[in-house]
């Protein structure tokens, strides 16, 4: 652990997001064991991911952003609300541009710019879309430590990375196993599944560099990441978790995910 503490925030963000990508790959590797996934289990996985992201958005991002704004003498609600809405707006724009297809949806319901890409690629891009704010959130959390503010701690950033990593495990499985069911080989399904998490280290490093270079934007950056995650939860995860009649499973998964992330952040942060 000492070697990790000795790294600069950008390198810490890279290591942390490589960990979250690795957990995605572990989850995707379940395709070598299972060919199909029960719909109730999938709903629970998606709900769990939603719960983790909701809790992380407040405990790890919005609350520190408000504290930082208050400490600097700024009206606390300004960076929190502006950044939050900007994050949601950014994901809305990407959602309209990036071609993607949600799990279980027919090809005619593909979103973004129309292309002739295969269904498997569009499915992977749908998950990749919501991995962007996850990586960004972790990167910003580690970059925040460079500002030497009490509300930005190494333990809190590690808690966020752990929470994102935990929910990435079922997320990786939720990509690779449906791809296997679509007819892809186990190896291709695994490679596509883990590839959905590669964007996290990229977003994490960019987020860390941005806040280290411009400390004044830190409250806005934290709120931006929170807004982007909440957009993904409301637009993608919750609807997919509630798509079937077994809606209780998705709801219970969300409650458990929220509790896990809250415990991690409060206990470690």
Tab-separated table of C-alpha atoms in Angstrom:
chain	number	residue	atom	x	y	z
A	1	UNK	CA	0.000	0.000	0.000
A	2	UNK	CA	2.917	2.330	0.699
A	3	UNK	CA	4.051	2.163	-2.913
A	4	UNK	CA	0.547	3.232	-3.993
A	5	UNK	CA	0.555	6.202	-1.602
A	6	UNK	CA	3.857	7.322	-3.079
A	7	UNK	CA	2.437	7.652	-6.590
A	8	UNK	CA	1.205	10.979	-7.940
A	9	UNK	CA	-2.614	11.324	-8.237
A	10	UNK	CA	-2.655	10.706	-11.993
A	11	UNK	CA	-0.758	7.410	-11.626
A	12	UNK	CA	-3.019	6.460	-8.712
A	13	UNK	CA	-6.036	7.118	-10.929
A	14	UNK	CA	-4.514	4.954	-13.669
A	15	UNK	CA	-3.849	2.059	-11.263
A	16	UNK	CA	-7.337	2.337	-9.742
A	17	UNK	CA	-9.115	2.369	-13.114
A	18	UNK	CA	-6.948	-0.502	-14.383
A	19	UNK	CA	-8.279	-2.382	-11.350
A	20	UNK	CA	-11.894	-1.548	-12.258
A	21	UNK	CA	-11.227	-2.691	-15.840
A	22	UNK	CA	-9.642	-5.923	-14.534
A	23	UNK	CA	-12.751	-6.684	-12.453
A	24	UNK	CA	-14.865	-6.128	-15.577
A	25	UNK	CA	-12.680	-8.700	-17.330
A	26	UNK	CA	-13.148	-11.154	-14.434
A	27	UNK	CA	-16.901	-10.799	-14.745
A	28	UNK	CA	-16.725	-11.236	-18.508
A	29	UNK	CA	-14.732	-14.448	-17.950
A	30	UNK	CA	-17.880	-16.063	-16.510
A	31	UNK	CA	-18.841	-16.695	-20.129
A	32	UNK	CA	-16.381	-19.624	-20.062
A	33	UNK	CA	-18.571	-21.204	-17.372
A	34	UNK	CA	-22.106	-20.145	-18.323
A	35	UNK	CA	-23.721	-19.876	-21.750
A	36	UNK	CA	-26.924	-18.199	-20.620
A	37	UNK	CA	-27.918	-15.962	-17.750
A	38	UNK	CA	-31.239	-16.045	-15.927
A	39	UNK	CA	-33.251	-12.877	-16.538
A	40	UNK	CA	-33.876	-12.419	-12.813
A	41	UNK	CA	-30.143	-12.639	-12.145
A	42	UNK	CA	-29.442	-10.105	-14.894
A	43	UNK	CA	-32.058	-7.743	-13.462
A	44	UNK	CA	-30.468	-8.053	-10.039
A	45	UNK	CA	-27.018	-7.324	-11.504
A	46	UNK	CA	-28.235	-4.231	-13.316
A	47	UNK	CA	-30.092	-3.050	-10.222
A	48	UNK	CA	-26.970	-3.567	-8.087
A	49	UNK	CA	-24.899	-1.492	-10.522
A	50	UNK	CA	-27.532	1.250	-10.405
A	51	UNK	CA	-27.511	1.300	-6.604
A	52	UNK	CA	-23.717	1.565	-6.437
A	53	UNK	CA	-23.681	4.425	-8.931
A	54	UNK	CA	-26.445	6.357	-7.143
A	55	UNK	CA	-24.676	6.075	-3.789
A	56	UNK	CA	-21.288	6.959	-5.300
A	57	UNK	CA	-22.797	10.001	-6.989
A	58	UNK	CA	-23.730	11.504	-3.641
A	59	UNK	CA	-21.304	10.141	-1.046
A	60	UNK	CA	-18.161	10.217	-3.178
A	61	UNK	CA	-18.851	13.087	-5.573
A	62	UNK	CA	-21.627	15.572	-4.795
A	63	UNK	CA	-21.068	15.786	-1.021
A	64	UNK	CA	-17.304	16.486	-1.376
A	65	UNK	CA	-18.038	18.994	-4.166
A	66	UNK	CA	-20.413	20.911	-1.892
A	67	UNK	CA	-17.896	20.870	0.969
A	68	UNK	CA	-15.123	22.144	-1.288
A	69	UNK	CA	-17.304	24.948	-2.637
A	70	UNK	CA	-18.255	26.019	0.889
A	71	UNK	CA	-14.610	25.969	1.981
A	72	UNK	CA	-13.652	28.263	-0.899
A	73	UNK	CA	-16.394	30.749	-0.068
A	74	UNK	CA	-18.455	29.941	-3.166
A	75	UNK	CA	-22.204	29.391	-2.983
A	76	UNK	CA	-22.237	25.614	-2.551
A	77	UNK	CA	-25.207	24.971	-4.820
A	78	UNK	CA	-23.657	26.671	-7.851
A	79	UNK	CA	-20.864	24.222	-8.775
A	80	UNK	CA	-22.950	21.272	-7.579
A	81	UNK	CA	-25.943	22.076	-9.788
A	82	UNK	CA	-24.023	23.442	-12.779
A	83	UNK	CA	-21.596	20.511	-12.854
A	84	UNK	CA	-24.351	17.958	-12.246
A	85	UNK	CA	-26.500	19.225	-15.127
A	86	UNK	CA	-23.473	19.572	-17.412
A	87	UNK	CA	-22.541	15.927	-16.735
A	88	UNK	CA	-26.030	14.765	-17.588
A	89	UNK	CA	-26.068	16.971	-20.692
A	90	UNK	CA	-22.745	15.545	-21.860
A	91	UNK	CA	-23.983	11.953	-21.557
A	92	UNK	CA	-27.235	12.913	-23.299
A	93	UNK	CA	-25.203	14.260	-26.216
A	94	UNK	CA	-22.962	11.168	-26.377
A	95	UNK	CA	-26.080	8.983	-26.156
A	96	UNK	CA	-27.503	10.725	-29.232
A	97	UNK	CA	-24.273	10.389	-31.224
A	98	UNK	CA	-22.679	7.048	-30.255
A	99	UNK	CA	-24.356	4.066	-31.978
A	100	UNK	CA	-25.423	1.525	-29.339
A	101	UNK	CA	-28.067	-1.052	-28.482
A	102	UNK	CA	-29.364	-1.876	-25.021
A	103	UNK	CA	-29.380	-5.485	-23.800
A	104	UNK	CA	-32.495	-7.351	-24.918
A	105	UNK	CA	-33.597	-4.680	-27.400
A	106	UNK	CA	-34.274	-5.484	-31.090
A	107	UNK	CA	-31.946	-4.006	-33.734
A	108	UNK	CA	-34.541	-1.477	-34.854
A	109	UNK	CA	-34.286	0.165	-31.408
A	110	UNK	CA	-30.562	0.932	-31.795
A	111	UNK	CA	-29.781	4.480	-30.694
A	112	UNK	CA	-27.307	7.096	-31.869
A	113	UNK	CA	-26.118	7.671	-35.417
A	114	UNK	CA	-27.390	4.934	-37.730
A	115	UNK	CA	-24.697	2.498	-38.861
A	116	UNK	CA	-24.353	-0.963	-40.338
A	117	UNK	CA	-22.381	-2.229	-37.338
A	118	UNK	CA	-23.084	-5.682	-35.990
A	119	UNK	CA	-25.464	-6.187	-33.081
A	120	UNK	CA	-22.625	-7.449	-30.868
A	121	UNK	CA	-20.629	-4.236	-31.349
A	122	UNK	CA	-23.671	-2.091	-30.569
A	123	UNK	CA	-24.329	-4.072	-27.368
A	124	UNK	CA	-20.739	-3.527	-26.192
A	125	UNK	CA	-20.933	0.193	-26.978
A	126	UNK	CA	-24.044	0.511	-24.785
A	127	UNK	CA	-22.044	-0.674	-21.758
A	128	UNK	CA	-18.985	1.328	-22.815
A	129	UNK	CA	-21.169	4.433	-22.745
A	130	UNK	CA	-21.810	4.183	-19.022
A	131	UNK	CA	-18.250	3.162	-18.213
A	132	UNK	CA	-17.114	6.644	-19.250
A	133	UNK	CA	-18.564	8.432	-16.182
A	134	UNK	CA	-17.411	5.596	-13.905
A	135	UNK	CA	-13.786	6.012	-14.990
A	136	UNK	CA	-14.120	9.788	-14.897
A	137	UNK	CA	-15.474	9.672	-11.339
A	138	UNK	CA	-12.558	7.579	-10.075
A	139	UNK	CA	-10.013	9.770	-11.866
A	140	UNK	CA	-11.481	12.989	-10.499
A	141	UNK	CA	-11.585	11.540	-6.972
A	142	UNK	CA	-7.859	10.748	-7.056
A	143	UNK	CA	-7.006	14.023	-8.766
A	144	UNK	CA	-8.869	15.879	-6.010
A	145	UNK	CA	-6.225	14.863	-3.490
A	146	UNK	CA	-3.763	17.230	-5.158
A	147	UNK	CA	-5.906	20.108	-3.884
A	148	UNK	CA	-5.075	19.176	-0.244
A	149	UNK	CA	-8.676	19.552	0.886
A	150	UNK	CA	-9.960	17.629	3.946
A	151	UNK	CA	-12.942	16.264	2.021
A	152	UNK	CA	-10.644	14.700	-0.610
A	153	UNK	CA	-8.907	11.701	0.942
A	154	UNK	CA	-7.030	8.697	-0.413
A	155	UNK	CA	-9.325	6.374	1.538
A	156	UNK	CA	-12.393	7.987	-0.029
A	157	UNK	CA	-10.970	7.655	-3.547
A	158	UNK	CA	-10.052	4.011	-2.910
A	159	UNK	CA	-13.573	3.363	-1.575
A	160	UNK	CA	-15.026	4.762	-4.788
A	161	UNK	CA	-12.695	2.610	-6.926
A	162	UNK	CA	-13.657	-0.474	-4.899
A	163	UNK	CA	-17.359	0.279	-5.271
A	164	UNK	CA	-17.088	0.797	-9.022
A	165	UNK	CA	-14.949	-2.332	-9.282
A	166	UNK	CA	-17.462	-4.461	-7.376
A	167	UNK	CA	-20.327	-3.464	-9.643
A	168	UNK	CA	-18.142	-3.985	-12.720
A	169	UNK	CA	-17.960	-7.734	-12.011
A	170	UNK	CA	-21.635	-8.458	-12.688
A	171	UNK	CA	-21.527	-5.804	-15.399
A	172	UNK	CA	-18.839	-7.720	-17.300
A	173	UNK	CA	-20.949	-10.868	-17.099
A	174	UNK	CA	-24.025	-8.922	-18.199
A	175	UNK	CA	-22.178	-8.117	-21.448
A	176	UNK	CA	-20.293	-11.317	-22.303
A	177	UNK	CA	-22.989	-13.895	-21.510
A	178	UNK	CA	-25.730	-12.259	-23.625
A	179	UNK	CA	-23.162	-11.996	-26.456
A	180	UNK	CA	-22.582	-15.748	-26.160
A	181	UNK	CA	-26.329	-16.240	-26.412
A	182	UNK	CA	-26.253	-14.098	-29.573
A	183	UNK	CA	-24.059	-16.778	-31.155
A	184	UNK	CA	-20.536	-15.463	-30.617
A	185	UNK	CA	-17.798	-17.840	-29.466
A	186	UNK	CA	-16.838	-17.847	-25.776
A	187	UNK	CA	-13.504	-16.191	-26.582
A	188	UNK	CA	-15.061	-13.406	-28.663
A	189	UNK	CA	-17.760	-12.860	-26.037
A	190	UNK	CA	-15.088	-12.508	-23.348
A	191	UNK	CA	-12.949	-10.156	-25.443
A	192	UNK	CA	-15.934	-7.932	-26.235
A	193	UNK	CA	-17.072	-8.022	-22.615
A	194	UNK	CA	-13.747	-6.920	-21.158
A	195	UNK	CA	-13.310	-4.346	-23.929
A	196	UNK	CA	-16.319	-2.450	-22.596
A	197	UNK	CA	-14.224	-1.538	-19.529
A	198	UNK	CA	-11.102	-0.311	-21.352
A	199	UNK	CA	-12.573	3.179	-21.564
A	200	UNK	CA	-12.398	3.519	-17.754
A	201	UNK	CA	-8.583	3.949	-17.494
A	202	UNK	CA	-8.709	6.475	-20.346
A	203	UNK	CA	-11.494	8.517	-18.735
A	204	UNK	CA	-9.854	8.155	-15.305
A	205	UNK	CA	-6.496	9.551	-16.405
A	206	UNK	CA	-8.119	12.421	-18.318
A	207	UNK	CA	-10.261	13.311	-15.287
A	208	UNK	CA	-7.272	13.259	-12.924
A	209	UNK	CA	-5.133	15.386	-15.247
A	210	UNK	CA	-7.935	17.938	-15.639
A	211	UNK	CA	-8.422	18.553	-11.912
A	212	UNK	CA	-4.693	18.444	-11.095
A	213	UNK	CA	-4.061	21.061	-13.792
A	214	UNK	CA	-7.029	23.272	-12.870
A	215	UNK	CA	-7.877	22.895	-9.186
A	216	UNK	CA	-10.538	25.604	-9.407
A	217	UNK	CA	-12.770	23.314	-11.495
A	218	UNK	CA	-12.657	20.501	-8.927
A	219	UNK	CA	-16.163	20.974	-7.437
A	220	UNK	CA	-17.553	21.233	-10.953
A	221	UNK	CA	-15.635	18.131	-12.094
A	222	UNK	CA	-16.910	16.038	-9.167
A	223	UNK	CA	-20.485	17.179	-9.808
A	224	UNK	CA	-20.041	16.591	-13.555
A	225	UNK	CA	-19.093	12.959	-12.915
A	226	UNK	CA	-22.087	12.577	-10.585
A	227	UNK	CA	-24.490	13.977	-13.169
A	228	UNK	CA	-23.109	11.693	-15.878
A	229	UNK	CA	-23.544	8.627	-13.642
A	230	UNK	CA	-27.099	9.523	-12.632
A	231	UNK	CA	-27.991	10.017	-16.304
A	232	UNK	CA	-26.796	6.481	-17.068
A	233	UNK	CA	-28.693	5.046	-14.095
A	234	UNK	CA	-32.007	6.669	-15.028
A	235	UNK	CA	-31.692	6.308	-18.804
A	236	UNK	CA	-30.247	2.813	-19.010
A	237	UNK	CA	-29.743	0.702	-15.892
A	238	UNK	CA	-33.067	1.110	-14.097
A	239	UNK	CA	-35.251	0.678	-17.229
A	240	UNK	CA	-33.331	-2.489	-18.178
A	241	UNK	CA	-33.543	-3.859	-14.621
A	242	UNK	CA	-37.306	-3.229	-14.623
A	243	UNK	CA	-37.996	-4.452	-18.172
A	244	UNK	CA	-39.596	-7.722	-17.030
A	245	UNK	CA	-42.312	-8.457	-14.505
A	246	UNK	CA	-39.659	-9.552	-12.018
A	247	UNK	CA	-39.123	-5.915	-11.066
A	248	UNK	CA	-38.619	-6.679	-7.367
A	249	UNK	CA	-35.294	-8.353	-8.139
A	250	UNK	CA	-33.916	-5.217	-9.797
A	251	UNK	CA	-35.198	-3.058	-6.950
A	252	UNK	CA	-33.645	-5.289	-4.289
A	253	UNK	CA	-30.384	-5.313	-6.261
A	254	UNK	CA	-30.397	-1.505	-6.311
A	255	UNK	CA	-30.988	-1.336	-2.554
A	256	UNK	CA	-28.113	-3.751	-1.883
A	257	UNK	CA	-25.802	-1.903	-4.278
A	258	UNK	CA	-26.586	1.440	-2.642
A	259	UNK	CA	-25.954	-0.001	0.831
A	260	UNK	CA	-22.633	-1.590	-0.211
A	261	UNK	CA	-21.328	1.653	-1.737
A	262	UNK	CA	-22.546	3.721	1.221
A	263	UNK	CA	-20.830	1.395	3.697
A	264	UNK	CA	-17.586	1.484	1.709
A	265	UNK	CA	-17.569	5.265	1.495
A	266	UNK	CA	-18.545	5.934	5.106
A	267	UNK	CA	-16.305	3.218	6.567
A	268	UNK	CA	-13.237	3.943	4.431
A	269	UNK	CA	-13.745	7.573	3.437
